[in-house]
JSON list of C-alpha atoms in Angstrom, two decimals:
[
{"chain": "A", "resi": 121, "resn": "MET", "atom": "CA", "xyz": [-67.81, -12.81, -14.00]},
{"chain": "A", "resi": 122, "resn": "SER", "atom": "CA", "xyz": [-68.04, -15.33, -16.83]},
{"chain": "A", "resi": 123, "resn": "PHE", "atom": "CA", "xyz": [-66.84, -18.85, -15.93]},
{"chain": "A", "resi": 124, "resn": "ILE", "atom": "CA", "xyz": [-64.51, -18.71, -18.99]},
{"chain": "A", "resi": 125, "resn": "PRO", "atom": "CA", "xyz": [-62.37, -15.56, -19.23]},
{"chain": "A", "resi": 126, "resn": "GLN", "atom": "CA", "xyz": [-61.74, -13.76, -22.43]},
{"chain": "A", "resi": 127, "resn": "ARG", "atom": "CA", "xyz": [-58.55, -14.94, -24.10]},
{"chain": "A", "resi": 128, "resn": "ARG", "atom": "CA", "xyz": [-55.56, -12.72, -23.39]},
{"chain": "A", "resi": 129, "resn": "THR", "atom": "CA", "xyz": [-52.98, -12.07, -26.10]},
{"chain": "A", "resi": 130, "resn": "GLU", "atom": "CA", "xyz": [-50.05, -10.27, -24.48]},
{"chain": "A", "resi": 131, "resn": "LEU", "atom": "CA", "xyz": [-46.62, -11.93, -24.74]},
{"chain": "A", "resi": 132, "resn": "GLU", "atom": "CA", "xyz": [-45.23, -14.00, -21.86]},
{"chain": "A", "resi": 133, "resn": "PHE", "atom": "CA", "xyz": [-41.70, -13.42, -20.67]},
{"chain": "A", "resi": 134, "resn": "LEU", "atom": "CA", "xyz": [-40.56, -16.57, -22.49]},
{"chain": "A", "resi": 135, "resn": "ASP", "atom": "CA", "xyz": [-41.83, -15.01, -25.77]},
{"chain": "A", "resi": 136, "resn": "LEU", "atom": "CA", "xyz": [-39.51, -11.97, -25.26]},
{"chain": "A", "resi": 137, "resn": "PRO", "atom": "CA", "xyz": [-35.87, -11.63, -26.12]},
{"chain": "A", "resi": 138, "resn": "LEU", "atom": "CA", "xyz": [-33.37, -12.98, -23.63]},
{"chain": "A", "resi": 139, "resn": "GLU", "atom": "CA", "xyz": [-32.27, -9.44, -22.72]},
{"chain": "A", "resi": 140, "resn": "SER", "atom": "CA", "xyz": [-35.68, -9.01, -21.03]},
{"chain": "A", "resi": 141, "resn": "TYR", "atom": "CA", "xyz": [-34.78, -11.54, -18.29]},
{"chain": "A", "resi": 142, "resn": "GLY", "atom": "CA", "xyz": [-31.45, -13.27, -18.64]},
{"chain": "A", "resi": 143, "resn": "PHE", "atom": "CA", "xyz": [-30.11, -16.83, -18.95]},
{"chain": "A", "resi": 144, "resn": "LYS", "atom": "CA", "xyz": [-30.31, -17.76, -15.26]},
{"chain": "A", "resi": 145, "resn": "GLU", "atom": "CA", "xyz": [-33.96, -16.69, -14.97]},
{"chain": "A", "resi": 146, "resn": "LEU", "atom": "CA", "xyz": [-34.74, -18.65, -18.13]},
{"chain": "A", "resi": 147, "resn": "GLU", "atom": "CA", "xyz": [-33.03, -21.74, -16.66]},
{"chain": "A", "resi": 148, "resn": "GLY", "atom": "CA", "xyz": [-34.91, -21.36, -13.42]},
{"chain": "A", "resi": 149, "resn": "SER", "atom": "CA", "xyz": [-38.27, -20.95, -15.15]},
{"chain": "A", "resi": 150, "resn": "LEU", "atom": "CA", "xyz": [-37.74, -24.03, -17.28]},
{"chain": "A", "resi": 151, "resn": "ALA", "atom": "CA", "xyz": [-36.82, -25.96, -14.14]},
{"chain": "A", "resi": 152, "resn": "ASP", "atom": "CA", "xyz": [-40.09, -24.86, -12.58]},
{"chain": "A", "resi": 153, "resn": "LEU", "atom": "CA", "xyz": [-41.99, -25.99, -15.70]},
{"chain": "A", "resi": 154, "resn": "THR", "atom": "CA", "xyz": [-40.34, -29.41, -15.41]},
{"chain": "A", "resi": 155, "resn": "ILE", "atom": "CA", "xyz": [-41.67, -29.81, -11.88]},
{"chain": "A", "resi": 156, "resn": "VAL", "atom": "CA", "xyz": [-45.16, -28.60, -12.89]},
{"chain": "A", "resi": 157, "resn": "ASN", "atom": "CA", "xyz": [-45.22, -31.04, -15.91]},
{"chain": "A", "resi": 158, "resn": "ARG", "atom": "CA", "xyz": [-44.20, -33.92, -13.68]},
{"chain": "A", "resi": 159, "resn": "TYR", "atom": "CA", "xyz": [-46.67, -33.35, -10.86]},
{"chain": "A", "resi": 160, "resn": "LEU", "atom": "CA", "xyz": [-49.64, -31.76, -12.54]},
{"chain": "A", "resi": 161, "resn": "GLY", "atom": "CA", "xyz": [-50.28, -34.46, -15.12]},
{"chain": "A", "resi": 162, "resn": "ASN", "atom": "CA", "xyz": [-48.54, -33.20, -18.24]},
{"chain": "A", "resi": 163, "resn": "ASN", "atom": "CA", "xyz": [-46.02, -36.07, -18.58]},
{"chain": "A", "resi": 164, "resn": "ARG", "atom": "CA", "xyz": [-48.66, -38.62, -17.64]},
{"chain": "A", "resi": 165, "resn": "ALA", "atom": "CA", "xyz": [-51.10, -37.34, -20.28]},
{"chain": "A", "resi": 166, "resn": "VAL", "atom": "CA", "xyz": [-48.45, -37.34, -23.05]},
{"chain": "A", "resi": 167, "resn": "LEU", "atom": "CA", "xyz": [-47.26, -40.84, -22.19]},
{"chain": "A", "resi": 168, "resn": "LYS", "atom": "CA", "xyz": [-50.93, -42.14, -21.83]},
{"chain": "A", "resi": 169, "resn": "HIS", "atom": "CA", "xyz": [-51.97, -41.00, -25.29]},
{"chain": "A", "resi": 170, "resn": "LEU", "atom": "CA", "xyz": [-48.62, -41.68, -27.07]},
{"chain": "A", "resi": 171, "resn": "SER", "atom": "CA", "xyz": [-48.32, -45.16, -25.64]},
{"chain": "A", "resi": 172, "resn": "LYS", "atom": "CA", "xyz": [-51.86, -45.88, -26.97]},
{"chain": "A", "resi": 173, "resn": "LEU", "atom": "CA", "xyz": [-50.87, -44.69, -30.47]},
{"chain": "A", "resi": 174, "resn": "MET", "atom": "CA", "xyz": [-47.74, -46.83, -30.36]},
{"chain": "A", "resi": 175, "resn": "SER", "atom": "CA", "xyz": [-49.68, -49.90, -29.13]},
{"chain": "A", "resi": 176, "resn": "ASP", "atom": "CA", "xyz": [-51.69, -49.82, -32.35]},
{"chain": "A", "resi": 177, "resn": "SER", "atom": "CA", "xyz": [-48.46, -50.72, -34.19]},
{"chain": "A", "resi": 178, "resn": "GLU", "atom": "CA", "xyz": [-46.44, -53.99, -33.91]},
{"chain": "A", "resi": 179, "resn": "ARG", "atom": "CA", "xyz": [-43.22, -52.12, -34.42]},
{"chain": "A", "resi": 180, "resn": "ASP", "atom": "CA", "xyz": [-40.77, -51.52, -31.51]},
{"chain": "A", "resi": 181, "resn": "LEU", "atom": "CA", "xyz": [-38.84, -48.61, -32.98]},
{"chain": "A", "resi": 182, "resn": "PHE", "atom": "CA", "xyz": [-40.49, -45.22, -33.30]},
{"chain": "A", "resi": 183, "resn": "THR", "atom": "CA", "xyz": [-39.34, -41.75, -34.29]},
{"chain": "A", "resi": 184, "resn": "VAL", "atom": "CA", "xyz": [-40.85, -38.80, -32.42]},
{"chain": "A", "resi": 185, "resn": "LEU", "atom": "CA", "xyz": [-40.64, -35.05, -32.91]},
{"chain": "A", "resi": 186, "resn": "ASP", "atom": "CA", "xyz": [-41.26, -32.83, -29.88]},
{"chain": "A", "resi": 187, "resn": "ILE", "atom": "CA", "xyz": [-42.15, -29.27, -30.86]},
{"chain": "A", "resi": 188, "resn": "GLY", "atom": "CA", "xyz": [-41.33, -26.62, -28.29]},
{"chain": "A", "resi": 189, "resn": "THR", "atom": "CA", "xyz": [-39.25, -28.97, -26.30]},
{"chain": "A", "resi": 190, "resn": "GLY", "atom": "CA", "xyz": [-38.11, -26.50, -23.64]},
{"chain": "A", "resi": 191, "resn": "SER", "atom": "CA", "xyz": [-35.66, -28.23, -21.33]},
{"chain": "A", "resi": 192, "resn": "ALA", "atom": "CA", "xyz": [-36.51, -31.56, -22.93]},
{"chain": "A", "resi": 193, "resn": "ASP", "atom": "CA", "xyz": [-38.39, -32.91, -19.97]},
{"chain": "A", "resi": 194, "resn": "ILE", "atom": "CA", "xyz": [-40.91, -34.62, -22.22]},
{"chain": "A", "resi": 195, "resn": "PRO", "atom": "CA", "xyz": [-38.31, -36.42, -24.34]},
{"chain": "A", "resi": 196, "resn": "LEU", "atom": "CA", "xyz": [-36.51, -37.51, -21.19]},
{"chain": "A", "resi": 197, "resn": "ALA", "atom": "CA", "xyz": [-39.78, -38.85, -19.70]},
{"chain": "A", "resi": 198, "resn": "LEU", "atom": "CA", "xyz": [-40.60, -40.59, -22.99]},
{"chain": "A", "resi": 199, "resn": "ALA", "atom": "CA", "xyz": [-37.10, -42.14, -23.26]},
{"chain": "A", "resi": 200, "resn": "GLY", "atom": "CA", "xyz": [-37.40, -43.44, -19.75]},
{"chain": "A", "resi": 201, "resn": "TRP", "atom": "CA", "xyz": [-40.88, -44.89, -20.38]},
{"chain": "A", "resi": 202, "resn": "ALA", "atom": "CA", "xyz": [-39.74, -46.59, -23.61]},
{"chain": "A", "resi": 203, "resn": "ARG", "atom": "CA", "xyz": [-36.82, -48.32, -21.96]},
{"chain": "A", "resi": 204, "resn": "LYS", "atom": "CA", "xyz": [-39.18, -49.75, -19.28]},
{"chain": "A", "resi": 205, "resn": "ALA", "atom": "CA", "xyz": [-41.70, -50.72, -21.97]},
{"chain": "A", "resi": 206, "resn": "GLY", "atom": "CA", "xyz": [-39.09, -52.53, -24.12]},
{"chain": "A", "resi": 207, "resn": "LYS", "atom": "CA", "xyz": [-39.52, -50.09, -27.02]},
{"chain": "A", "resi": 208, "resn": "ARG", "atom": "CA", "xyz": [-36.96, -48.01, -28.84]},
{"chain": "A", "resi": 209, "resn": "VAL", "atom": "CA", "xyz": [-37.52, -44.37, -29.60]},
{"chain": "A", "resi": 210, "resn": "GLU", "atom": "CA", "xyz": [-35.51, -41.78, -31.48]},
{"chain": "A", "resi": 211, "resn": "ILE", "atom": "CA", "xyz": [-36.69, -38.36, -30.29]},
{"chain": "A", "resi": 212, "resn": "THR", "atom": "CA", "xyz": [-35.88, -35.00, -31.88]},
{"chain": "A", "resi": 213, "resn": "GLY", "atom": "CA", "xyz": [-36.67, -32.00, -29.70]},
{"chain": "A", "resi": 214, "resn": "ILE", "atom": "CA", "xyz": [-36.88, -28.57, -31.29]},
{"chain": "A", "resi": 215, "resn": "ASP", "atom": "CA", "xyz": [-37.26, -25.04, -29.97]},
{"chain": "A", "resi": 216, "resn": "ASN", "atom": "CA", "xyz": [-36.83, -21.65, -31.62]},
{"chain": "A", "resi": 217, "resn": "ASN", "atom": "CA", "xyz": [-34.73, -20.30, -28.74]},
{"chain": "A", "resi": 218, "resn": "PRO", "atom": "CA", "xyz": [-30.99, -21.24, -28.99]},
{"chain": "A", "resi": 219, "resn": "CYS", "atom": "CA", "xyz": [-30.58, -20.56, -25.20]},
{"chain": "A", "resi": 220, "resn": "THR", "atom": "CA", "xyz": [-33.39, -22.96, -24.42]},
{"chain": "A", "resi": 221, "resn": "ILE", "atom": "CA", "xyz": [-31.75, -25.63, -26.54]},
{"chain": "A", "resi": 222, "resn": "GLU", "atom": "CA", "xyz": [-28.49, -25.02, -24.73]},
{"chain": "A", "resi": 223, "resn": "ILE", "atom": "CA", "xyz": [-30.20, -25.65, -21.40]},
{"chain": "A", "resi": 224, "resn": "ALA", "atom": "CA", "xyz": [-31.85, -28.78, -22.77]},
{"chain": "A", "resi": 225, "resn": "ARG", "atom": "CA", "xyz": [-28.50, -30.11, -24.04]},
{"chain": "A", "resi": 226, "resn": "ASN", "atom": "CA", "xyz": [-27.00, -29.69, -20.60]},
{"chain": "A", "resi": 227, "resn": "ARG", "atom": "CA", "xyz": [-30.00, -31.48, -19.06]},
{"chain": "A", "resi": 228, "resn": "ILE", "atom": "CA", "xyz": [-30.07, -34.54, -21.34]},
{"chain": "A", "resi": 229, "resn": "GLY", "atom": "CA", "xyz": [-26.39, -35.12, -21.13]},
{"chain": "A", "resi": 230, "resn": "ALA", "atom": "CA", "xyz": [-25.33, -38.08, -23.21]},
{"chain": "A", "resi": 231, "resn": "CYS", "atom": "CA", "xyz": [-28.83, -39.59, -23.61]},
{"chain": "A", "resi": 232, "resn": "PRO", "atom": "CA", "xyz": [-28.48, -41.49, -26.96]},
{"chain": "A", "resi": 233, "resn": "ASP", "atom": "CA", "xyz": [-32.20, -41.47, -27.73]},
{"chain": "A", "resi": 234, "resn": "ILE", "atom": "CA", "xyz": [-32.60, -37.65, -27.93]},
{"chain": "A", "resi": 235, "resn": "LYS", "atom": "CA", "xyz": [-31.39, -35.17, -30.48]},
{"chain": "A", "resi": 236, "resn": "LEU", "atom": "CA", "xyz": [-31.97, -31.39, -30.15]},
{"chain": "A", "resi": 237, "resn": "ALA", "atom": "CA", "xyz": [-32.15, -28.59, -32.75]},
{"chain": "A", "resi": 238, "resn": "VAL", "atom": "CA", "xyz": [-33.11, -24.96, -33.13]},
{"chain": "A", "resi": 239, "resn": "ALA", "atom": "CA", "xyz": [-35.99, -24.82, -35.56]},
{"chain": "A", "resi": 240, "resn": "ASP", "atom": "CA", "xyz": [-39.08, -22.80, -36.57]},
{"chain": "A", "resi": 241, "resn": "CYS", "atom": "CA", "xyz": [-42.25, -24.59, -35.62]},
{"chain": "A", "resi": 242, "resn": "PHE", "atom": "CA", "xyz": [-44.16, -22.75, -38.37]},
{"chain": "A", "resi": 243, "resn": "ASP", "atom": "CA", "xyz": [-41.79, -23.95, -41.08]},
{"chain": "A", "resi": 244, "resn": "LEU", "atom": "CA", "xyz": [-40.30, -27.26, -39.91]},
{"chain": "A", "resi": 245, "resn": "PRO", "atom": "CA", "xyz": [-37.11, -28.19, -41.76]},
{"chain": "A", "resi": 246, "resn": "TYR", "atom": "CA", "xyz": [-38.32, -31.76, -42.33]},
{"chain": "A", "resi": 247, "resn": "PRO", "atom": "CA", "xyz": [-40.02, -33.46, -45.28]},
{"chain": "A", "resi": 248, "resn": "GLY", "atom": "CA", "xyz": [-43.61, -34.68, -45.04]},
{"chain": "A", "resi": 249, "resn": "LYS", "atom": "CA", "xyz": [-44.11, -37.76, -42.82]},
{"chain": "A", "resi": 250, "resn": "SER", "atom": "CA", "xyz": [-40.57, -37.57, -41.45]},
{"chain": "A", "resi": 251, "resn": "PHE", "atom": "CA", "xyz": [-41.60, -38.82, -38.00]},
{"chain": "A", "resi": 252, "resn": "ASP", "atom": "CA", "xyz": [-43.89, -41.58, -36.82]},
{"chain": "A", "resi": 253, "resn": "PHE", "atom": "CA", "xyz": [-45.38, -39.26, -34.15]},
{"chain": "A", "resi": 254, "resn": "VAL", "atom": "CA", "xyz": [-45.31, -35.54, -33.47]},
{"chain": "A", "resi": 255, "resn": "ILE", "atom": "CA", "xyz": [-46.00, -34.10, -30.00]},
{"chain": "A", "resi": 256, "resn": "CYS", "atom": "CA", "xyz": [-46.37, -30.51, -28.89]},
{"chain": "A", "resi": 257, "resn": "SER", "atom": "CA", "xyz": [-46.91, -29.79, -25.22]},
{"chain": "A", "resi": 258, "resn": "LYS", "atom": "CA", "xyz": [-48.02, -26.47, -23.71]},
{"chain": "A", "resi": 259, "resn": "THR", "atom": "CA", "xyz": [-46.75, -24.45, -26.62]},
{"chain": "A", "resi": 260, "resn": "LEU", "atom": "CA", "xyz": [-49.83, -23.66, -28.67]},
{"chain": "A", "resi": 261, "resn": "HIS", "atom": "CA", "xyz": [-51.20, -21.01, -26.29]},
{"chain": "A", "resi": 262, "resn": "HIS", "atom": "CA", "xyz": [-48.14, -18.81, -26.93]},
{"chain": "A", "resi": 263, "resn": "PHE", "atom": "CA", "xyz": [-49.46, -18.02, -30.38]},
{"chain": "A", "resi": 264, "resn": "THR", "atom": "CA", "xyz": [-52.15, -16.16, -32.15]},
{"chain": "A", "resi": 265, "resn": "ASN", "atom": "CA", "xyz": [-55.01, -18.11, -33.83]},
{"chain": "A", "resi": 266, "resn": "GLN", "atom": "CA", "xyz": [-53.39, -17.99, -37.18]},
{"chain": "A", "resi": 267, "resn": "GLN", "atom": "CA", "xyz": [-50.00, -19.01, -35.85]},
{"chain": "A", "resi": 268, "resn": "ALA", "atom": "CA", "xyz": [-51.63, -21.93, -33.99]},
{"chain": "A", "resi": 269, "resn": "VAL", "atom": "CA", "xyz": [-53.24, -23.05, -37.25]},
{"chain": "A", "resi": 270, "resn": "ARG", "atom": "CA", "xyz": [-49.84, -23.01, -38.97]},
{"chain": "A", "resi": 271, "resn": "LEU", "atom": "CA", "xyz": [-48.29, -25.02, -36.17]},
{"chain": "A", "resi": 272, "resn": "ILE", "atom": "CA", "xyz": [-51.03, -27.67, -36.38]},
{"chain": "A", "resi": 273, "resn": "LYS", "atom": "CA", "xyz": [-50.62, -27.87, -40.09]},
{"chain": "A", "resi": 274, "resn": "GLU", "atom": "CA", "xyz": [-46.93, -28.48, -39.76]},
{"chain": "A", "resi": 275, "resn": "ALA", "atom": "CA", "xyz": [-47.47, -31.12, -37.12]},
{"chain": "A", "resi": 276, "resn": "VAL", "atom": "CA", "xyz": [-49.97, -32.96, -39.32]},
{"chain": "A", "resi": 277, "resn": "ARG", "atom": "CA", "xyz": [-47.63, -32.63, -42.33]},
{"chain": "A", "resi": 278, "resn": "VAL", "atom": "CA", "xyz": [-44.56, -34.26, -40.80]},
{"chain": "A", "resi": 279, "resn": "ALA", "atom": "CA", "xyz": [-46.43, -36.95, -38.82]},
{"chain": "A", "resi": 280, "resn": "ARG", "atom": "CA", "xyz": [-46.42, -40.36, -40.47]},
{"chain": "A", "resi": 281, "resn": "HIS", "atom": "CA", "xyz": [-48.84, -42.06, -38.05]},
{"chain": "A", "resi": 282, "resn": "GLY", "atom": "CA", "xyz": [-50.21, -39.57, -35.50]},
{"chain": "A", "resi": 283, "resn": "TYR", "atom": "CA", "xyz": [-49.79, -36.38, -33.50]},
{"chain": "A", "resi": 284, "resn": "LEU", "atom": "CA", "xyz": [-50.59, -35.09, -30.03]},
{"chain": "A", "resi": 285, "resn": "ILE", "atom": "CA", "xyz": [-50.99, -31.45, -29.20]},
{"chain": "A", "resi": 286, "resn": "LEU", "atom": "CA", "xyz": [-51.44, -30.93, -25.49]},
{"chain": "A", "resi": 287, "resn": "ASP", "atom": "CA", "xyz": [-52.26, -27.66, -23.84]},
{"chain": "A", "resi": 288, "resn": "LEU", "atom": "CA", "xyz": [-54.14, -25.95, -21.01]},
{"chain": "A", "resi": 289, "resn": "ARG", "atom": "CA", "xyz": [-57.88, -25.18, -21.02]},
{"chain": "A", "resi": 290, "resn": "ARG", "atom": "CA", "xyz": [-58.73, -21.60, -20.23]},
{"chain": "A", "resi": 291, "resn": "SER", "atom": "CA", "xyz": [-60.66, -21.29, -16.96]},
{"chain": "A", "resi": 292, "resn": "TRP", "atom": "CA", "xyz": [-60.91, -18.77, -14.04]},
{"chain": "A", "resi": 293, "resn": "VAL", "atom": "CA", "xyz": [-60.57, -21.64, -11.59]},
{"chain": "A", "resi": 294, "resn": "ALA", "atom": "CA", "xyz": [-57.36, -22.88, -13.26]},
{"chain": "A", "resi": 295, "resn": "TYR", "atom": "CA", "xyz": [-56.07, -19.28, -13.28]},
{"chain": "A", "resi": 296, "resn": "ILE", "atom": "CA", "xyz": [-56.66, -18.71, -9.58]},
{"chain": "A", "resi": 297, "resn": "LEU", "atom": "CA", "xyz": [-55.15, -22.01, -8.55]},
{"chain": "A", "resi": 298, "resn": "ILE", "atom": "CA", "xyz": [-52.06, -21.54, -10.75]},
{"chain": "A", "resi": 299, "resn": "TYR", "atom": "CA", "xyz": [-51.68, -17.99, -9.41]},
{"chain": "A", "resi": 300, "resn": "ILE", "atom": "CA", "xyz": [-51.70, -19.27, -5.82]},
{"chain": "A", "resi": 301, "resn": "LEU", "atom": "CA", "xyz": [-49.41, -22.18, -6.66]},
{"chain": "A", "resi": 302, "resn": "THR", "atom": "CA", "xyz": [-46.76, -19.99, -8.30]},
{"chain": "A", "resi": 303, "resn": "ARG", "atom": "CA", "xyz": [-46.72, -17.68, -5.26]},
{"chain": "A", "resi": 304, "resn": "PHE", "atom": "CA", "xyz": [-45.99, -20.61, -2.94]},
{"chain": "A", "resi": 305, "resn": "PHE", "atom": "CA", "xyz": [-43.53, -22.84, -4.83]},
{"chain": "A", "resi": 306, "resn": "THR", "atom": "CA", "xyz": [-41.26, -20.37, -6.71]},
{"chain": "A", "resi": 307, "resn": "ARG", "atom": "CA", "xyz": [-39.65, -16.95, -6.50]},
{"chain": "A", "resi": 308, "resn": "ASN", "atom": "CA", "xyz": [-38.83, -16.89, -10.25]},
{"chain": "A", "resi": 309, "resn": "ARG", "atom": "CA", "xyz": [-40.51, -13.87, -11.68]},
{"chain": "A", "resi": 310, "resn": "LEU", "atom": "CA", "xyz": [-40.91, -15.49, -15.16]},
{"chain": "A", "resi": 311, "resn": "THR", "atom": "CA", "xyz": [-42.81, -18.45, -13.63]},
{"chain": "A", "resi": 312, "resn": "ARG", "atom": "CA", "xyz": [-44.93, -16.17, -11.45]},
{"chain": "A", "resi": 313, "resn": "ASN", "atom": "CA", "xyz": [-45.90, -14.10, -14.46]},
{"chain": "A", "resi": 314, "resn": "ASP", "atom": "CA", "xyz": [-46.13, -16.71, -17.23]},
{"chain": "A", "resi": 315, "resn": "GLY", "atom": "CA", "xyz": [-47.86, -19.49, -15.25]},
{"chain": "A", "resi": 316, "resn": "PRO", "atom": "CA", "xyz": [-51.11, -17.68, -14.58]},
{"chain": "A", "resi": 317, "resn": "LEU", "atom": "CA", "xyz": [-50.95, -15.80, -17.87]},
{"chain": "A", "resi": 318, "resn": "SER", "atom": "CA", "xyz": [-50.56, -19.10, -19.77]},
{"chain": "A", "resi": 319, "resn": "VAL", "atom": "CA", "xyz": [-54.00, -20.15, -18.49]},
{"chain": "A", "resi": 320, "resn": "LEU", "atom": "CA", "xyz": [-55.56, -16.95, -19.73]},
{"chain": "A", "resi": 321, "resn": "LYS", "atom": "CA", "xyz": [-53.85, -17.27, -23.09]},
{"chain": "A", "resi": 322, "resn": "ALA", "atom": "CA", "xyz": [-54.98, -20.93, -23.52]},
{"chain": "A", "resi": 323, "resn": "PHE", "atom": "CA", "xyz": [-57.80, -22.00, -25.83]},
{"chain": "A", "resi": 324, "resn": "THR", "atom": "CA", "xyz": [-61.12, -23.65, -24.93]},
{"chain": "A", "resi": 325, "resn": "ARG", "atom": "CA", "xyz": [-61.96, -27.09, -26.29]},
{"chain": "A", "resi": 326, "resn": "ASP", "atom": "CA", "xyz": [-64.26, -25.59, -28.92]},
{"chain": "A", "resi": 327, "resn": "GLU", "atom": "CA", "xyz": [-61.63, -23.08, -30.02]},
{"chain": "A", "resi": 328, "resn": "LEU", "atom": "CA", "xyz": [-58.99, -25.81, -30.31]},
{"chain": "A", "resi": 329, "resn": "ALA", "atom": "CA", "xyz": [-61.37, -27.88, -32.40]},
{"chain": "A", "resi": 330, "resn": "ALA", "atom": "CA", "xyz": [-62.02, -24.94, -34.71]},
{"chain": "A", "resi": 331, "resn": "LEU", "atom": "CA", "xyz": [-58.27, -24.33, -35.09]},
{"chain": "A", "resi": 332, "resn": "ALA", "atom": "CA", "xyz": [-57.63, -27.97, -35.97]},
{"chain": "A", "resi": 333, "resn": "ALA", "atom": "CA", "xyz": [-60.41, -27.95, -38.53]},
{"chain": "A", "resi": 334, "resn": "GLU", "atom": "CA", "xyz": [-59.08, -24.76, -40.09]},
{"chain": "A", "resi": 335, "resn": "ALA", "atom": "CA", "xyz": [-55.62, -26.43, -40.28]},
{"chain": "A", "resi": 336, "resn": "GLY", "atom": "CA", "xyz": [-57.17, -29.21, -42.30]},
{"chain": "A", "resi": 337, "resn": "ALA", "atom": "CA", "xyz": [-56.78, -31.89, -39.63]},
{"chain": "A", "resi": 338, "resn": "SER", "atom": "CA", "xyz": [-59.35, -34.63, -40.00]},
{"chain": "A", "resi": 339, "resn": "GLY", "atom": "CA", "xyz": [-60.50, -37.42, -37.74]},
{"chain": "A", "resi": 340, "resn": "PHE", "atom": "CA", "xyz": [-59.07, -35.85, -34.64]},
{"chain": "A", "resi": 341, "resn": "THR", "atom": "CA", "xyz": [-60.38, -36.14, -31.14]},
{"chain": "A", "resi": 342, "resn": "ILE", "atom": "CA", "xyz": [-59.88, -33.86, -28.10]},
{"chain": "A", "resi": 343, "resn": "ALA", "atom": "CA", "xyz": [-59.60, -35.47, -24.71]},
{"chain": "A", "resi": 344, "resn": "ARG", "atom": "CA", "xyz": [-59.84, -33.76, -21.36]},
{"chain": "A", "resi": 345, "resn": "GLU", "atom": "CA", "xyz": [-57.28, -34.58, -18.75]},
{"chain": "A", "resi": 346, "resn": "PRO", "atom": "CA", "xyz": [-56.97, -33.62, -15.09]},
{"chain": "A", "resi": 347, "resn": "PHE", "atom": "CA", "xyz": [-55.53, -30.20, -14.06]},
{"chain": "A", "resi": 348, "resn": "TRP", "atom": "CA", "xyz": [-57.30, -28.37, -16.94]},
{"chain": "A", "resi": 349, "resn": "LEU", "atom": "CA", "xyz": [-55.30, -30.14, -19.66]},
{"chain": "A", "resi": 350, "resn": "MET", "atom": "CA", "xyz": [-56.62, -31.20, -23.10]},
{"chain": "A", "resi": 351, "resn": "VAL", "atom": "CA", "xyz": [-55.08, -33.31, -25.80]},
{"chain": "A", "resi": 352, "resn": "LEU", "atom": "CA", "xyz": [-55.70, -32.89, -29.53]},
{"chain": "A", "resi": 353, "resn": "LYS", "atom": "CA", "xyz": [-55.00, -36.32, -31.03]},
{"chain": "A", "resi": 354, "resn": "GLY", "atom": "CA", "xyz": [-55.14, -37.55, -34.62]},
{"chain": "A", "resi": 355, "resn": "GLY", "atom": "CA", "xyz": [-53.59, -39.60, -37.38]},
{"chain": "A", "resi": 356, "resn": "SER", "atom": "CA", "xyz": [-51.86, -38.20, -40.38]},
{"chain": "A", "resi": 357, "resn": "ARG", "atom": "CA", "xyz": [-53.69, -37.89, -43.70]}
]
């Protein structure tokens, strides 16, 4: 068995119409993902790299676009960090699923720093350089190579100062561990299916670099983070 599995391309449950699972299962799966993001380094990695980008500027007000926001756990984490750091952020979270945005709205409550919208990540409804920073967390692996290129192009287009695209790294070890973890901590069938499958659908570091280059991104770096995460980071052109 090769150490790196061949990339799988089948759809996850979350890529299917709501009729395939139902609102309650979607809500439960997004809640599971929030826990995973909190304890397996996702939030920490986003804040680590985004805070570094922000520290390069003397400004204290930043606009951020979160592509594929899910239940808005990343915007909530970012808003909390910004308050403690004495910075102001205006965050727009988008997702292409109206039900997901409904769940996110219920979760953020009256948080004044976050706005949510239904939008197509391949054709963002924003002019070029509309946001200081663009982030996209654990969304890229849902797509084909060409779709991933389109998403990266859009992220680069609307970012004024920089962008972060965080995702999993494909690995048999990560797959086995996530498979075991999902059997122990949840009974949600979406999470149990999509968690391990996400690892097998993820890109390798070299594949992500090739996609970024094809998208026309320049001067980017790819950093490895714990728990088989990687972060594509760059400035806008």
